[in-house]
Amino acid sequence: MFADTHSNTLGWLLEEQLGTLAGVRCGVLISTDGLLHSRTSSIDQNQGERYAAIFAGLHGAARTFSQEFDGGGMRQLLLELPESVCLITQAGKNVFLLV
């Protein structure tokens, strides 16, 4: 899907759209197979890859849930924690945005 996970090709766009929003810690574009595509400058490459790995696990669980209930696949996932919120939403074919 993505040949180079270190290129951060769309990092500038994520930075422009998300980098100045109050309360947003980071933005990450991830392929459905768990490969990091791009990230905001607020996190480094290693953090981006960790978030991609976390996404892969969550996406697998959501895919299994969708199959069990004939849901048609994952579009969005919202994680609400006591101190933060994480939204994962479809950003294109086989690509998700984690914020």
XYZ file of N, CA and C in Angstrom:
297
model
N 0.816 -1.185 0.000
C 0.000 0.000 0.000
C 0.866 1.259 0.000
N 1.719 1.430 1.023
C 2.638 2.560 1.077
C 4.048 2.014 0.991
N 4.809 2.495 0.036
C 6.154 1.982 -0.172
C 7.143 2.497 0.868
N 7.002 3.769 1.247
C 7.959 4.384 2.160
C 7.228 4.943 3.365
N 7.390 4.301 4.511
C 6.687 4.750 5.710
C 7.427 5.880 6.424
N 8.582 6.288 5.918
C 9.344 7.369 6.530
C 9.235 8.695 5.769
N 8.564 8.712 4.638
C 8.566 9.906 3.792
C 7.707 11.044 4.337
N 6.662 10.729 5.111
C 5.776 11.737 5.688
C 5.221 12.675 4.608
N 4.808 12.102 3.500
C 4.384 12.831 2.319
C 3.320 13.886 2.586
N 2.330 13.563 3.385
C 1.238 14.503 3.655
C 1.330 15.129 5.040
N 2.493 15.041 5.658
C 2.670 15.654 6.969
C 2.362 17.135 6.965
N 2.745 17.820 5.900
C 2.477 19.265 5.785
C 0.979 19.562 5.816
N 0.178 18.707 5.178
C -1.267 18.915 5.146
C -1.893 18.660 6.516
N -1.447 17.588 7.163
C -1.929 17.319 8.517
C -1.565 18.467 9.448
N -0.342 18.961 9.302
C 0.130 20.075 10.129
C -0.724 21.317 9.891
N -1.000 21.596 8.625
C -1.787 22.777 8.263
C -3.215 22.696 8.805
N -3.824 21.519 8.731
C -5.217 21.363 9.124
C -5.403 21.068 10.615
N -4.456 20.378 11.236
C -4.625 19.939 12.620
C -3.615 20.528 13.590
N -2.491 20.991 13.080
C -1.377 21.398 13.929
C -1.657 22.571 14.842
N -2.611 23.410 14.496
C -2.887 24.592 15.318
C -4.209 24.506 16.070
N -4.916 23.382 15.969
C -6.188 23.242 16.669
C -5.954 22.978 18.158
N -6.621 23.748 18.974
C -6.488 23.591 20.423
C -6.927 22.188 20.840
N -6.120 21.547 21.647
C -6.453 20.240 22.179
C -6.050 19.065 21.314
N -5.641 19.307 20.080
C -5.226 18.205 19.203
C -3.750 17.924 19.446
N -3.455 16.719 19.880
C -2.071 16.339 20.166
C -1.316 15.923 18.909
N -2.030 15.239 18.007
C -1.369 14.761 16.786
C -2.406 14.341 15.763
N -1.944 14.175 14.559
C -2.735 13.603 13.476
C -1.856 12.612 12.744
N -2.420 11.447 12.416
C -1.651 10.393 11.773
C -2.496 9.753 10.676
N -1.935 9.621 9.483
C -2.569 8.865 8.404
C -1.978 7.463 8.395
N -2.868 6.455 8.378
C -2.446 5.066 8.502
C -3.202 4.228 7.478
N -2.510 3.291 6.852
C -3.176 2.372 5.929
C -3.928 1.315 6.728
N -4.886 0.667 6.084
C -5.667 -0.359 6.780
C -4.834 -1.560 7.196
N -3.651 -1.721 6.596
C -2.780 -2.815 7.044
C -1.793 -2.359 8.119
N -2.014 -1.165 8.675
C -1.244 -0.709 9.825
C 0.057 -0.011 9.521
N 0.263 0.445 8.288
C 1.495 1.161 7.952
C 1.304 2.666 8.095
N 2.258 3.305 8.724
C 2.252 4.755 8.879
C 2.476 5.409 7.519
N 1.652 6.380 7.201
C 1.837 7.132 5.960
C 2.380 8.522 6.258
N 1.679 9.285 7.097
C 2.093 10.652 7.407
C 1.676 10.994 8.824
N 2.324 12.021 9.373
C 2.067 12.411 10.764
C 2.347 13.897 10.937
N 1.756 14.471 11.968
C 2.070 15.851 12.309
C 3.436 15.896 12.982
N 4.027 17.074 13.026
C 5.370 17.221 13.612
C 5.370 17.124 15.133
N 4.188 17.064 15.743
C 4.114 16.969 17.204
C 4.533 15.598 17.727
N 4.655 14.620 16.829
C 5.144 13.298 17.219
C 6.275 12.891 16.288
N 7.144 12.027 16.781
C 8.258 11.566 15.941
C 7.872 10.284 15.203
N 8.774 9.806 14.389
C 8.534 8.613 13.575
C 8.165 7.407 14.430
N 8.899 7.196 15.525
C 8.625 6.050 16.391
C 7.237 6.111 17.001
N 6.822 7.289 17.462
C 5.471 7.434 18.010
C 4.431 7.157 16.932
N 4.656 7.688 15.742
C 3.728 7.448 14.636
C 3.581 5.976 14.326
N 4.682 5.255 14.343
C 4.636 3.821 14.080
C 3.941 3.061 15.208
N 4.114 3.517 16.454
C 3.389 2.903 17.573
C 1.888 3.124 17.418
N 1.483 4.343 17.039
C 0.069 4.630 16.839
C -0.491 3.799 15.692
N 0.307 3.595 14.655
C -0.128 2.749 13.538
C -0.338 1.312 14.007
N 0.537 0.812 14.875
C 0.394 -0.543 15.405
C -0.856 -0.648 16.290
N -1.099 0.364 17.101
C -2.311 0.381 17.927
C -3.540 0.373 17.029
N -3.498 1.212 15.982
C -4.608 1.249 15.034
C -4.857 -0.122 14.417
N -3.804 -0.823 14.042
C -3.953 -2.134 13.404
C -4.734 -3.089 14.307
N -4.429 -3.069 15.595
C -5.160 -3.918 16.542
C -6.614 -3.510 16.676
N -6.857 -2.207 16.793
C -8.229 -1.714 16.907
C -9.019 -1.979 15.634
N -8.374 -1.786 14.502
C -9.047 -2.018 13.221
C -9.399 -3.497 13.065
N -8.510 -4.375 13.490
C -8.798 -5.808 13.443
C -9.998 -6.166 14.300
N -10.065 -5.601 15.501
C -11.203 -5.864 16.385
C -12.495 -5.313 15.775
N -12.426 -4.120 15.211
C -13.612 -3.516 14.583
C -14.055 -4.320 13.366
N -13.097 -4.820 12.587
C -13.424 -5.629 11.412
C -14.121 -6.927 11.840
N -13.624 -7.559 12.901
C -14.244 -8.777 13.412
C -15.657 -8.494 13.916
N -15.826 -7.402 14.641
C -17.146 -7.006 15.130
C -18.092 -6.763 13.958
N -17.609 -6.079 12.937
C -18.418 -5.789 11.755
C -18.852 -7.074 11.051
N -17.960 -8.028 10.935
C -18.303 -9.306 10.304
C -19.348 -10.055 11.112
N -19.208 -10.012 12.424
C -20.142 -10.714 13.305
C -21.563 -10.160 13.191
N -21.661 -8.850 12.990
C -22.969 -8.201 12.952
C -23.342 -7.686 11.568
N -22.649 -8.168 10.529
C -22.914 -7.736 9.147
C -22.933 -6.216 9.040
N -21.917 -5.584 9.615
C -21.873 -4.123 9.689
C -21.332 -3.430 8.451
N -20.677 -4.137 7.559
C -20.183 -3.524 6.336
C -18.815 -2.881 6.436
N -18.120 -3.050 7.543
C -16.772 -2.489 7.683
C -16.732 -1.310 8.639
N -15.534 -0.909 8.975
C -15.332 0.192 9.921
C -15.244 1.518 9.181
N -15.969 2.514 9.679
C -15.852 3.883 9.167
C -15.203 4.796 10.195
N -15.638 4.644 11.451
C -15.101 5.484 12.520
C -15.012 4.683 13.800
N -14.093 5.111 14.641
C -13.951 4.531 15.969
C -13.619 5.673 16.910
N -14.344 5.774 18.001
C -14.112 6.827 18.988
C -13.724 6.174 20.306
N -12.561 6.555 20.821
C -12.107 6.089 22.132
C -12.178 7.267 23.084
N -12.950 7.116 24.131
C -13.052 8.179 25.126
C -12.386 7.694 26.408
N -11.335 8.405 26.798
C -10.579 8.090 27.996
C -10.817 9.210 29.019
N -10.486 8.987 30.269
C -10.725 10.033 31.269
C -10.057 11.377 30.937
N -8.898 11.354 30.305
C -8.161 12.589 30.048
C -8.023 12.953 28.573
N -8.537 12.118 27.667
C -8.391 12.421 26.244
C -9.392 11.630 25.413
N -9.475 12.007 24.164
C -10.356 11.353 23.201
C -9.532 11.066 21.948
N -9.760 9.928 21.334
C -9.105 9.581 20.077
C -10.188 9.250 19.055
N -10.146 9.925 17.924
C -11.068 9.644 16.831
C -10.275 9.045 15.678
N -10.739 7.921 15.187
C -10.161 7.290 14.009
C -11.265 7.255 12.966
N -11.025 7.867 11.822
C -12.052 7.949 10.794
C -11.469 7.655 9.418
N -12.306 7.113 8.556
C -11.860 6.784 7.203
C -11.511 8.068 6.462
N -10.360 8.053 5.791
C -9.875 9.242 5.084
C -9.665 8.959 3.602
N -10.147 7.849 3.121
C -9.974 7.455 1.729
C -10.011 5.948 1.648
N -9.821 5.430 0.453
C -9.824 3.984 0.293
C -8.592 3.394 0.980
N -8.826 2.536 1.969
C -7.765 1.857 2.713
C -6.869 2.788 3.505
N -7.372 3.963 3.876
C -6.602 4.935 4.659
C -7.480 5.494 5.774
N -6.900 5.603 6.962
C -7.616 6.166 8.103
C -6.801 7.306 8.713
N -7.533 8.239 9.319
C -6.935 9.363 10.035
C -7.162 9.158 11.515
N -6.081 9.184 12.281
C -6.148 9.097 13.733
C -5.830 10.475 14.292
N -6.745 11.001 15.127
C -6.552 12.312 15.756
C -6.798 12.171 17.235
